[in-house]
Short mmCIF file of C-alpha atoms in Angstrom, two decimals:
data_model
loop_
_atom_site.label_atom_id
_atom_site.label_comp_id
_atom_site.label_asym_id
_atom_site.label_seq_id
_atom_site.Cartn_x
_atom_site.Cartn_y
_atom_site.Cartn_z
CA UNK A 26 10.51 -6.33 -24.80
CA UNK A 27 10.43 -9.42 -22.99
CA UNK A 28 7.97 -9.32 -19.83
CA UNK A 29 7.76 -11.30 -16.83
CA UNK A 30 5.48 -14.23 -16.93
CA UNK A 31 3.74 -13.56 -13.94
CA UNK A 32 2.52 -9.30 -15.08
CA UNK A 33 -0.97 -9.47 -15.83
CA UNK A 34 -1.73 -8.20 -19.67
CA UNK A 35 -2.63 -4.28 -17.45
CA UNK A 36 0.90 -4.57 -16.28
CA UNK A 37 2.41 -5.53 -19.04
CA UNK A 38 1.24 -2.23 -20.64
CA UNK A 39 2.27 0.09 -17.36
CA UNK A 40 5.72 -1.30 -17.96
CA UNK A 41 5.66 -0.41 -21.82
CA UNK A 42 4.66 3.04 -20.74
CA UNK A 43 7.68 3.31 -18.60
CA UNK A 44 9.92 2.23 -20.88
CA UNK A 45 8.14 4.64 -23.68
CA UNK A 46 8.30 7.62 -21.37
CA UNK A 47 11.86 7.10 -21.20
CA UNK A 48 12.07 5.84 -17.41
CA UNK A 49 10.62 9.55 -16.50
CA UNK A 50 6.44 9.14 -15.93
CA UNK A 51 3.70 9.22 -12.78
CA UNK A 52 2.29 5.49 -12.73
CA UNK A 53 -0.92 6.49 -10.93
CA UNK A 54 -2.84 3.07 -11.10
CA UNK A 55 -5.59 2.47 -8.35
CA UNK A 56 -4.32 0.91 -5.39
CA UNK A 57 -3.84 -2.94 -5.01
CA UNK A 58 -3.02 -2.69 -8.88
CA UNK A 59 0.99 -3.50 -8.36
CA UNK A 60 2.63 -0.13 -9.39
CA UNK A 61 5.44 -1.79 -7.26
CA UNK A 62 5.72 -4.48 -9.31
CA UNK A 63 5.50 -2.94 -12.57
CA UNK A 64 8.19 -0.50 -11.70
CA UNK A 65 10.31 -3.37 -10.75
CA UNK A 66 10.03 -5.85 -13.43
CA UNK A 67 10.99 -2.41 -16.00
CA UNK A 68 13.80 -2.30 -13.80
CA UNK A 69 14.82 -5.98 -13.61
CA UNK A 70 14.65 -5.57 -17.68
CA UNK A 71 17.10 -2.52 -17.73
CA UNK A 72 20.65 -3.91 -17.44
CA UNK A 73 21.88 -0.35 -18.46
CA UNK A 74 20.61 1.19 -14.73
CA UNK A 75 22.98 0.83 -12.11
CA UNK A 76 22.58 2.41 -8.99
CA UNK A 77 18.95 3.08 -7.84
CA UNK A 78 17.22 4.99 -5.11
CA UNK A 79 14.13 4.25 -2.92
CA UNK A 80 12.46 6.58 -0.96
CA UNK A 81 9.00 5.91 0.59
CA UNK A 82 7.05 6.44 3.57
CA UNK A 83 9.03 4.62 6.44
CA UNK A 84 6.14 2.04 6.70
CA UNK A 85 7.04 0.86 3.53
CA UNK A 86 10.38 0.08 3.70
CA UNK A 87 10.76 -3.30 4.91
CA UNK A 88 7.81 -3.77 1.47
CA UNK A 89 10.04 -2.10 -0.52
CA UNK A 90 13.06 -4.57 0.24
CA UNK A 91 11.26 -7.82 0.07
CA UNK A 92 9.54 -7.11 -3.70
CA UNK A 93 13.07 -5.85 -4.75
CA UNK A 94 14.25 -9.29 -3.75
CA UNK A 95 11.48 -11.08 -5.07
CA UNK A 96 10.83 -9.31 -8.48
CA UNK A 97 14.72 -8.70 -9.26
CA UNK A 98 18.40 -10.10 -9.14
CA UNK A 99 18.85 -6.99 -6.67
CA UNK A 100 20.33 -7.08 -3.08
CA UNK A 101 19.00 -3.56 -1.48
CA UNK A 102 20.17 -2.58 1.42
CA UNK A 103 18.16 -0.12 4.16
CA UNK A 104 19.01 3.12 5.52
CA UNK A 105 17.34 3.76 8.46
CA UNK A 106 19.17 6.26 10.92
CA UNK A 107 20.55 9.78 10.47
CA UNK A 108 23.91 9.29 11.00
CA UNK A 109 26.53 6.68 10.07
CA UNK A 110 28.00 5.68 6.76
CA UNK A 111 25.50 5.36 3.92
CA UNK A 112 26.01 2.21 2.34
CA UNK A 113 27.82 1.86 -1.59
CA UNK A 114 25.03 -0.79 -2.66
CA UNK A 115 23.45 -0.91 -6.02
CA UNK A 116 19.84 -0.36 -4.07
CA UNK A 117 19.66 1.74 -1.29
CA UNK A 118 15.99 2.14 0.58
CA UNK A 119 14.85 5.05 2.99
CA UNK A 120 12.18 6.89 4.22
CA UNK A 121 10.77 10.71 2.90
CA UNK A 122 12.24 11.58 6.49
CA UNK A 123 16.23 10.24 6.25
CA UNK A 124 15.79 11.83 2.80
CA UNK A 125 15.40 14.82 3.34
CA UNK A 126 17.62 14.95 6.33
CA UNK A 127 20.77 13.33 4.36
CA UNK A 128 19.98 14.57 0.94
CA UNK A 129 23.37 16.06 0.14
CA UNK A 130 24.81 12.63 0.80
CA UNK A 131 22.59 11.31 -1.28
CA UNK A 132 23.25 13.65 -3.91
CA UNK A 133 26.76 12.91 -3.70
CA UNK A 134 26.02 9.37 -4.74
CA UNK A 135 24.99 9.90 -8.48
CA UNK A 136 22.25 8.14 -8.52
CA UNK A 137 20.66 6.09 -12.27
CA UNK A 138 16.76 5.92 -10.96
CA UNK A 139 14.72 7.53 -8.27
CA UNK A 140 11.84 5.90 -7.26
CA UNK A 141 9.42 7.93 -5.30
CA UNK A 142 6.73 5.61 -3.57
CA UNK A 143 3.02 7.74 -2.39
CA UNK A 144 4.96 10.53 -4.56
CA UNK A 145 1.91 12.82 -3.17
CA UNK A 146 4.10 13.00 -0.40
CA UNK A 147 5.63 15.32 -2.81
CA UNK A 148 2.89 17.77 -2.94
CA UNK A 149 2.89 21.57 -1.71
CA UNK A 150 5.14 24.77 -1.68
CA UNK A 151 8.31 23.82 -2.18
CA UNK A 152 9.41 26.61 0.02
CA UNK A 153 7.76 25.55 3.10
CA UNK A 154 8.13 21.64 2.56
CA UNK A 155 11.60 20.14 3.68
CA UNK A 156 10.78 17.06 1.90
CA UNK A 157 9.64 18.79 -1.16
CA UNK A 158 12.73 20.91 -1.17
CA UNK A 159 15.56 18.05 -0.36
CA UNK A 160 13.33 15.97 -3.85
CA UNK A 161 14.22 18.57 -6.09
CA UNK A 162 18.10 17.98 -5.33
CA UNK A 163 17.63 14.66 -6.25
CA UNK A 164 18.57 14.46 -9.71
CA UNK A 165 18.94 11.39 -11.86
CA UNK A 166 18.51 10.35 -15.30
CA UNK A 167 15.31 8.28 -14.77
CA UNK A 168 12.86 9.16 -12.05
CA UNK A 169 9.21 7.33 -11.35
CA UNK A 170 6.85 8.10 -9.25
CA UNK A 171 4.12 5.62 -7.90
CA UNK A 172 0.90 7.06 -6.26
CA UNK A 173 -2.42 5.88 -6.53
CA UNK A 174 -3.46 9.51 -5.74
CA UNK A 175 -1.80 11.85 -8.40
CA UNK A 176 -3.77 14.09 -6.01
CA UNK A 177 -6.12 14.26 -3.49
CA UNK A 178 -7.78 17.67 -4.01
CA UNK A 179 -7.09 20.06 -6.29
CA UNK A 180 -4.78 20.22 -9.28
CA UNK A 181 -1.71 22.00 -7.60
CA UNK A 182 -1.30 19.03 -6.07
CA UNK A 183 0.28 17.28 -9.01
CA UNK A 184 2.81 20.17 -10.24
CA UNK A 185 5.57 19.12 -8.18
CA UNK A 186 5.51 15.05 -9.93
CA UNK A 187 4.98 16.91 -13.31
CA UNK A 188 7.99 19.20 -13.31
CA UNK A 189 10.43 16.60 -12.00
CA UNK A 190 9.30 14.12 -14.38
CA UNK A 191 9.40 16.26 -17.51
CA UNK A 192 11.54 19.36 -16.31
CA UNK A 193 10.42 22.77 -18.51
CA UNK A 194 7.65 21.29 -19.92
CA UNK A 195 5.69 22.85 -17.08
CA UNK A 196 5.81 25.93 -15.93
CA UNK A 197 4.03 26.81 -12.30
CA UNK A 198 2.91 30.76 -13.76
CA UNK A 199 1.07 29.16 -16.59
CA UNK A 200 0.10 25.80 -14.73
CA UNK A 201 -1.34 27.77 -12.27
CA UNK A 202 -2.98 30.04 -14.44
CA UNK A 203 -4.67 27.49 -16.68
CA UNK A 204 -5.49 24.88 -14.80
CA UNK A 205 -5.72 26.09 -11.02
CA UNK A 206 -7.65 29.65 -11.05
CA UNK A 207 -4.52 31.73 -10.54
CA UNK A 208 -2.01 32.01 -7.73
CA UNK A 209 -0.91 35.01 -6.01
CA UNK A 210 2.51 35.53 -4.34
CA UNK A 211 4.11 32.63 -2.90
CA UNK A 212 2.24 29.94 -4.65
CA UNK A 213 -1.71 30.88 -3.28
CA UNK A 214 -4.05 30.68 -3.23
CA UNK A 215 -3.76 28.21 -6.33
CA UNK A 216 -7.05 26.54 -5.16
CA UNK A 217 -8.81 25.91 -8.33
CA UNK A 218 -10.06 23.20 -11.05
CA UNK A 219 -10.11 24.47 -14.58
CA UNK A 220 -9.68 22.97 -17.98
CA UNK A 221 -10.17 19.84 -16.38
CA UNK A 222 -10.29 17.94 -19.90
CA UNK A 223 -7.62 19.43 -20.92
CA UNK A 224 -5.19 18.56 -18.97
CA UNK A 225 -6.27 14.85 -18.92
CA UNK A 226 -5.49 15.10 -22.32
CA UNK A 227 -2.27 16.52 -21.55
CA UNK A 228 -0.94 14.20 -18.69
CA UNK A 229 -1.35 11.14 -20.87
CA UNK A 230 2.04 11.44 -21.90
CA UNK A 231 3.16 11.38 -18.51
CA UNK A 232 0.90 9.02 -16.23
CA UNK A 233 -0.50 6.14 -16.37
CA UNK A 234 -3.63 5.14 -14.39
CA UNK A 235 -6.08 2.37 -14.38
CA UNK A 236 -8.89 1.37 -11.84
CA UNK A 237 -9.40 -2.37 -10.92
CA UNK A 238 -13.07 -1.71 -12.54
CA UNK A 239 -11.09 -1.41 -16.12
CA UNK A 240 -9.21 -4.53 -15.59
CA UNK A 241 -11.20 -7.11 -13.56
CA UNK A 242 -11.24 -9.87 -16.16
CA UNK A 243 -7.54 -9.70 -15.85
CA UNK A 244 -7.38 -10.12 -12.31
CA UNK A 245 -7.74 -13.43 -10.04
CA UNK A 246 -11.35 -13.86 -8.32
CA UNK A 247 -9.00 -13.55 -5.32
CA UNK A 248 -5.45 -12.29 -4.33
CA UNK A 249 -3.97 -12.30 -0.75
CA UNK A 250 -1.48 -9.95 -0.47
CA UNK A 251 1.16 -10.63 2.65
CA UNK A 252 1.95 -6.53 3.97
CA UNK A 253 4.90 -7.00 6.17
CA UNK A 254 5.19 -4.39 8.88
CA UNK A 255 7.27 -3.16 11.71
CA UNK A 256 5.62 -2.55 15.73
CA UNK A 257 7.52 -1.81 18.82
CA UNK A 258 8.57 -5.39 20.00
CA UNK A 259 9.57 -4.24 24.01
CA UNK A 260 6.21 -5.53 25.29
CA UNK A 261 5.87 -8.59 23.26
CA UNK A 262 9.12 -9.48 23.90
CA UNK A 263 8.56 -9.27 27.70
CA UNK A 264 5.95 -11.35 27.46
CA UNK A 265 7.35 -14.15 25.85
CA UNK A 266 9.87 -13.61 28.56
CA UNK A 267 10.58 -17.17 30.16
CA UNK A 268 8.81 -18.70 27.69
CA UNK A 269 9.22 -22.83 28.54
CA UNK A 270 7.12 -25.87 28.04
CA UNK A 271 4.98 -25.65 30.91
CA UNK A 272 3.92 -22.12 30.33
CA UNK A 273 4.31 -22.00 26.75
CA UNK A 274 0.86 -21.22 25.35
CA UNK A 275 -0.10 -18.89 27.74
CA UNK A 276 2.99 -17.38 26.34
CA UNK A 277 1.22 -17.55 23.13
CA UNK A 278 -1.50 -16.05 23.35
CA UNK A 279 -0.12 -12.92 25.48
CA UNK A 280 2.15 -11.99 22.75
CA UNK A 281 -0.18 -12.62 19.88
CA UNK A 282 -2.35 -10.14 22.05
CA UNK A 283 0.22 -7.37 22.32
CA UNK A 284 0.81 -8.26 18.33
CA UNK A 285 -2.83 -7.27 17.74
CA UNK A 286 -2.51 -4.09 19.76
CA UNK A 287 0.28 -2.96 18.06
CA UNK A 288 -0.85 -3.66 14.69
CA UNK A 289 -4.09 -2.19 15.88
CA UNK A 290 -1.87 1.18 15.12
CA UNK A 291 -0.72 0.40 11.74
CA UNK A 292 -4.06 -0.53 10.74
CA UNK A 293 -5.65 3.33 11.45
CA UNK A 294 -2.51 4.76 9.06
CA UNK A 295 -3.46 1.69 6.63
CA UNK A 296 -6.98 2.35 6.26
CA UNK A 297 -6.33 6.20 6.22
CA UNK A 298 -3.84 6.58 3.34
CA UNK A 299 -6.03 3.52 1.54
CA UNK A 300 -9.42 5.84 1.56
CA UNK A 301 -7.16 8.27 0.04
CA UNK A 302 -6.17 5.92 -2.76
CA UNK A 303 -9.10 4.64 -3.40
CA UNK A 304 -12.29 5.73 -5.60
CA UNK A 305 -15.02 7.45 -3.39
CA UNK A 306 -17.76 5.70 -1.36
CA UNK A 307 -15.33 2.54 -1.42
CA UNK A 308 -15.67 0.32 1.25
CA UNK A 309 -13.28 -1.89 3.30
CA UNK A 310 -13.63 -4.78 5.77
CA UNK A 311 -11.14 -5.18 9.08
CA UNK A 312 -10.66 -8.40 10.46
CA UNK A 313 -9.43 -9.02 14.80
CA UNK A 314 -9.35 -11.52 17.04
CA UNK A 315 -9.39 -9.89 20.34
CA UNK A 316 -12.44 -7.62 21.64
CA UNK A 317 -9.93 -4.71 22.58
CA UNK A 318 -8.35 -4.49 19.25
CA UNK A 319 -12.16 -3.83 17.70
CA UNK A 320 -12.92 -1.08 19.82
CA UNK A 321 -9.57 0.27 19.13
CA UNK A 322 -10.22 0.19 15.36
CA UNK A 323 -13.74 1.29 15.91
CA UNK A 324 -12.66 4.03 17.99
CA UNK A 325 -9.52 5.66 15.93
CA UNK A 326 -11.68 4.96 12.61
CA UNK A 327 -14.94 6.72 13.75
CA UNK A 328 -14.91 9.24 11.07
CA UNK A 329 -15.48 7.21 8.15
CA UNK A 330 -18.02 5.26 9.50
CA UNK A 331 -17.73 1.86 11.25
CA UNK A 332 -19.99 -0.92 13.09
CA UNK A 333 -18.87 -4.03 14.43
CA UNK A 334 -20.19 -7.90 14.01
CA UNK A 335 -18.83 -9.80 16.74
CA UNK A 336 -20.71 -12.48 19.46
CA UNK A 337 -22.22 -9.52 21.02
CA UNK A 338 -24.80 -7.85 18.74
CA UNK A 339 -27.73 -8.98 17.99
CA UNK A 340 -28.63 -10.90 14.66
CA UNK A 341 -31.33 -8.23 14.07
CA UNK A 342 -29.44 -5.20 14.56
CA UNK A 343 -26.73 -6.82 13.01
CA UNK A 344 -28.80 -7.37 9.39
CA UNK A 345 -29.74 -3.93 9.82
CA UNK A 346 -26.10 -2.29 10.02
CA UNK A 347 -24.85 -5.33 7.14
CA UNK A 348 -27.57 -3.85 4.87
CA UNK A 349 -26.30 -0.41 5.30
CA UNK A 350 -22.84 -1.29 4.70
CA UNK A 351 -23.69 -3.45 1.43
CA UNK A 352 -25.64 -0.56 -0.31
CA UNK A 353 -25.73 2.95 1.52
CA UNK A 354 -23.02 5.64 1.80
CA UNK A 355 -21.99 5.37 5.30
CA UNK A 356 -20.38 3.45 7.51
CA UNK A 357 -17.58 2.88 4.89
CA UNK A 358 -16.06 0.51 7.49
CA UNK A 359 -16.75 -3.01 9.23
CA UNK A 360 -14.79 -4.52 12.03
CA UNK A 361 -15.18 -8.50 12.41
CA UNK A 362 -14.06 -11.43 14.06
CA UNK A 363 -15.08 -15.16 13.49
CA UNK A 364 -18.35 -14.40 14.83
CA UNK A 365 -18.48 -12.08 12.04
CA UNK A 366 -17.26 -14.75 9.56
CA UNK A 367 -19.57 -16.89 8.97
CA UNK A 368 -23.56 -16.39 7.78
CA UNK A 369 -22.93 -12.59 6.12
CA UNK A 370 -22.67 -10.85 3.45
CA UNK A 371 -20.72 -7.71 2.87
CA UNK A 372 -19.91 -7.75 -0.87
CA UNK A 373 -21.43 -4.72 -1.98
CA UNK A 374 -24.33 -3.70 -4.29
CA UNK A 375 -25.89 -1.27 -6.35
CA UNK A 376 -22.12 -0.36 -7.67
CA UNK A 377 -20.66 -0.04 -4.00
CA UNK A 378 -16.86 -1.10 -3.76
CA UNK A 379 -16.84 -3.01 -0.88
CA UNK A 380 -13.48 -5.96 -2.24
CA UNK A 381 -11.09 -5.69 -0.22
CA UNK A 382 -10.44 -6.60 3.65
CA UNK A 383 -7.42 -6.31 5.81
CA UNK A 384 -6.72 -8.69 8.42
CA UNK A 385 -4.90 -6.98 11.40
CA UNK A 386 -4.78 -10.24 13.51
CA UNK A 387 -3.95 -13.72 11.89
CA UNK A 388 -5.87 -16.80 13.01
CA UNK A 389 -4.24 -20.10 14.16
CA UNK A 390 -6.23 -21.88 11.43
CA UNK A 391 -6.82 -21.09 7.56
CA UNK A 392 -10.11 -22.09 7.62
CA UNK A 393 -11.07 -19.00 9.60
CA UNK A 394 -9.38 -16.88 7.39
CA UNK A 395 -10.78 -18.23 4.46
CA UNK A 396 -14.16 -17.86 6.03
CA UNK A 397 -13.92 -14.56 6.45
CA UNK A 398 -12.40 -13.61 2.83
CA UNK A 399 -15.36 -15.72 1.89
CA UNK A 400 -17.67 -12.58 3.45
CA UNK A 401 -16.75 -10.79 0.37
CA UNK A 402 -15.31 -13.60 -1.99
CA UNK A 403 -19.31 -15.27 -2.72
CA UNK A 404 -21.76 -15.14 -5.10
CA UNK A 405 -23.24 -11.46 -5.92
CA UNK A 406 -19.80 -9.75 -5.64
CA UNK A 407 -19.03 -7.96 -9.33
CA UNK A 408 -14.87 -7.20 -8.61
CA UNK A 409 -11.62 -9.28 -7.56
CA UNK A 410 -11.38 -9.55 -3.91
CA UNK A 411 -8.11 -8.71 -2.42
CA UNK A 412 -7.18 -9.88 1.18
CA UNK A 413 -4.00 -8.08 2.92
CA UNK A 414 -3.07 -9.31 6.05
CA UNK A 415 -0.29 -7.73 8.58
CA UNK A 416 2.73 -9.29 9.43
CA UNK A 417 4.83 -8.23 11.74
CA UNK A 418 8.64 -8.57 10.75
CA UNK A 419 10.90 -9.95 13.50
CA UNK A 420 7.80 -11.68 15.43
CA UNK A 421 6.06 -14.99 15.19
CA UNK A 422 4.02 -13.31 12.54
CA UNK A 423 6.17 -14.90 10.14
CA UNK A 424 6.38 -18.39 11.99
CA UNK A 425 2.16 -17.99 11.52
CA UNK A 426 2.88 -17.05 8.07
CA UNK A 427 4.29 -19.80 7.02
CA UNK A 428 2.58 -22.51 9.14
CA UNK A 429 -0.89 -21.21 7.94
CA UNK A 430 0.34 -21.59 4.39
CA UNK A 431 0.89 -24.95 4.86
CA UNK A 432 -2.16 -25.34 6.36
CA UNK A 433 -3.53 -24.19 3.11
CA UNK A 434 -1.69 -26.46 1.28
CA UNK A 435 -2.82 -29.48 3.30
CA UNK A 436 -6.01 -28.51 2.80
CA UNK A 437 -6.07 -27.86 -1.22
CA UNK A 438 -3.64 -31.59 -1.39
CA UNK A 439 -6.91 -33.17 0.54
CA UNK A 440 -10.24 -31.06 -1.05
CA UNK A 441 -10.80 -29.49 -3.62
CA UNK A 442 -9.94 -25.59 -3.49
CA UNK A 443 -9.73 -23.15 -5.84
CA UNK A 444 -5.94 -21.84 -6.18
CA UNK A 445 -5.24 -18.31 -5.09
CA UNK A 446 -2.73 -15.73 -5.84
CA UNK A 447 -0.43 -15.13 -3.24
CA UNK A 448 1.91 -11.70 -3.11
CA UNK A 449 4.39 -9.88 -0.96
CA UNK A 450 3.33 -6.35 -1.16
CA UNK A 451 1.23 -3.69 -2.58
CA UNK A 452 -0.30 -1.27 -0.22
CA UNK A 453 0.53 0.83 2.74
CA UNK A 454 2.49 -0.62 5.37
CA UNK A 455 3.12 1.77 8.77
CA UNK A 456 5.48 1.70 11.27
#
């Protein structure tokens, strides 16, 4: 098989495995691995599959289309309403929810490949799940699923992926039975964990999963990872209503405000489904500009635990809620700003996870970014850091984007700077 330059040796493998489990497996790899990417690149390689399927959350979708464009010779095309013609392309792309309420169109279409993104969206009784239901009618000759949660509780949870990937291998009665501590009528209680061993044994012929633990020396000190998203655009467009010289940056900075309030939203549904992904007791930094967006985050994200470094608190209470963060349980979350970007640590220690950060609001300059990756990115932190920052599609988001990369590349023509990998995609992305 010939591989894409740019897999890492992990993905390289993942790819093998799809191709070995004949286009039919679970590629369960922790998140920020590229399961995305892996799938694709399998796909790029397969001249024999013609016309493919999407279907992901409907935060994803926009993701979903940009790496199809950037990791193959594909043109998708979205569908995003209920009604209307559904489009003859090679690549079509929609959400769980058009799914399952056009799946008999869909079916209609024959399709090669299914790809089902957070397949635990599959999970549950069949009989009560509309989603769950309209999957089953899906039928194609190669289906993968890509979840970084096989699942999130108990073992039932992962039936559904098993028996469309390798239909009558399982069977519910003695899945159920064996692995689940027995079900009664109408798939309950079904509530169990038995033979765990077992079937890890047994689901190696099916999924694939690897933590970023396993394959740190394979991965850059530091990627950035560009998740482009979709937010209601009435307000900001109203206020760069007018917009002229004289009033221009006033402009601005009103709709880069209303930017970080609605990506404010997306972040809570981002951090949410990426605790689910993620190993236990992992940790994750948020990055905002404006004071109203951090309470918002604190606010919506109270559960997990949260504090937040910004001009107001005080340096000693602030050392004392860093320290917590870096090496105790709880709060799994910190919110910064640029006062919070400089002077900290928040790598964490004594085996705490704490590698990742998502930046909700983008800053004018690179330097402030890169001071506030370099929170995590220092000396004393044992795993690849991985920055995602939102960006919203349609706004100036991608104007920013691009001018901050340039920025970058200013910089690194003028000092010395280490060079860092740069990608379109891999995590949760909400509408």
């Amino acid at each position: 098989m010939k591989y894409d330059k740019r897999l890492y040796p992990f993905q390289r493998e993942g790819v093998r495995f799809i191709q070995e489990s004949a286009g039919r497996c679970i590629l369960g790899d922790e998140i920020g691995l590229g399961k995305t990417v892996q799938t694709l690149c399998w796909l790029q390689m397969r001249k024999d599959i013609g016309r493919t399927l999407v279907v992901a959350p409907a935060n994803v979708i926009f993701k979903w289309k940009r790496e199809i464009e950037t990791w193959t010779t594909r043109r998708p095309q979205l569908i995003l309403t209920m009604k209307g013609i559904i489009p003859r392309a090679e690549t079509l792309i929609c959400s769980y929810t058009i799914m399952a309420g056009r799946f008999k169109e869909l079916r209609a279409l024959d399709f090669d490949l299914v790809i089902w993104d957070e397949a635990h969206y599959l999970k549950g009784n069949r009989k009560k799940t509309k989603r769950v239901a309209a999957s089953l009618q899906l039928k194609s000759p190669f289906v993968l699923f890509l979840t970084g949660t096989p699942f999130l509780n108990r073992p039932i949870e992962l039936f559904n992926l098993l028996d469309m990937a390798q239909p009558g291998k399982w069977s519910l009665g003695s899945y159920g039975t064996r692995y689940c501590g027995g079900f009664d009528y109408w798939e309950g209680p079904l509530q169990g964990a038995m033979n765990l061993l077992e079937l890890q044994s047994r689901l190696k012929s099916v999924m694939i999963r690897r933590l970023k633990r396993e394959v740190l020396t394979e991965l850059p000190k530091l990627q950035r990872v560009v998740v482009p998203v979709v937010v209601g655009t009435a307000e900001y467009k109203e206020a760069l209503k007018n917009l002229n010289r004289t009033n221009a940056m006033t402009k601005i900075m009103d709709a880069w405000h209303v930017l970080g309030r609605e990506k404010a939203k997306i972040a809570v549904e981002w951090t949410k489904e990426f605790f689910e992904q993620s190993e236990p007791g992992t940790k994750l930094v948020l990055y905002a500009h404006h004071l109203d967006v951090m309470d918002y985050l604190d606010t919506e994200l109270r559960q997990y635990g949260t504090f937040k470094i910004s001009g107001e608190v005080p340096p000693a209470k602030r050392d004392a809620l860093i320290l917590g963060f870096q090496s105790g349980a709880s709060p799994r979350i910190a919110i910064i700003n640029k006062a919070g970007g400089e002077g900290i640590d928040l790598f964490g220690v004594g085996g705490i996870d704490s590698s990742n950060i998502l930046f909700v609001e983008r800053q004018w300059t690179p330097a402030l970014e890169m001071q506030a990756e370099g929170r995590l990115d220092r000396i004393g932190q044992t795993l690849p850091v991985t920055a995602y920052y939102l960006s919203a599609v349609d706004t100036f988001d991608t104007y920013m984007e691009e001018t901050i990369a340039e920025k970058r590349a200013i910089l690194g023509a003028t000092i010395k700077m280490e060079e860092v990998e740069i990608r379109n995609d891999i995590l949760k992305h909400f509408v």
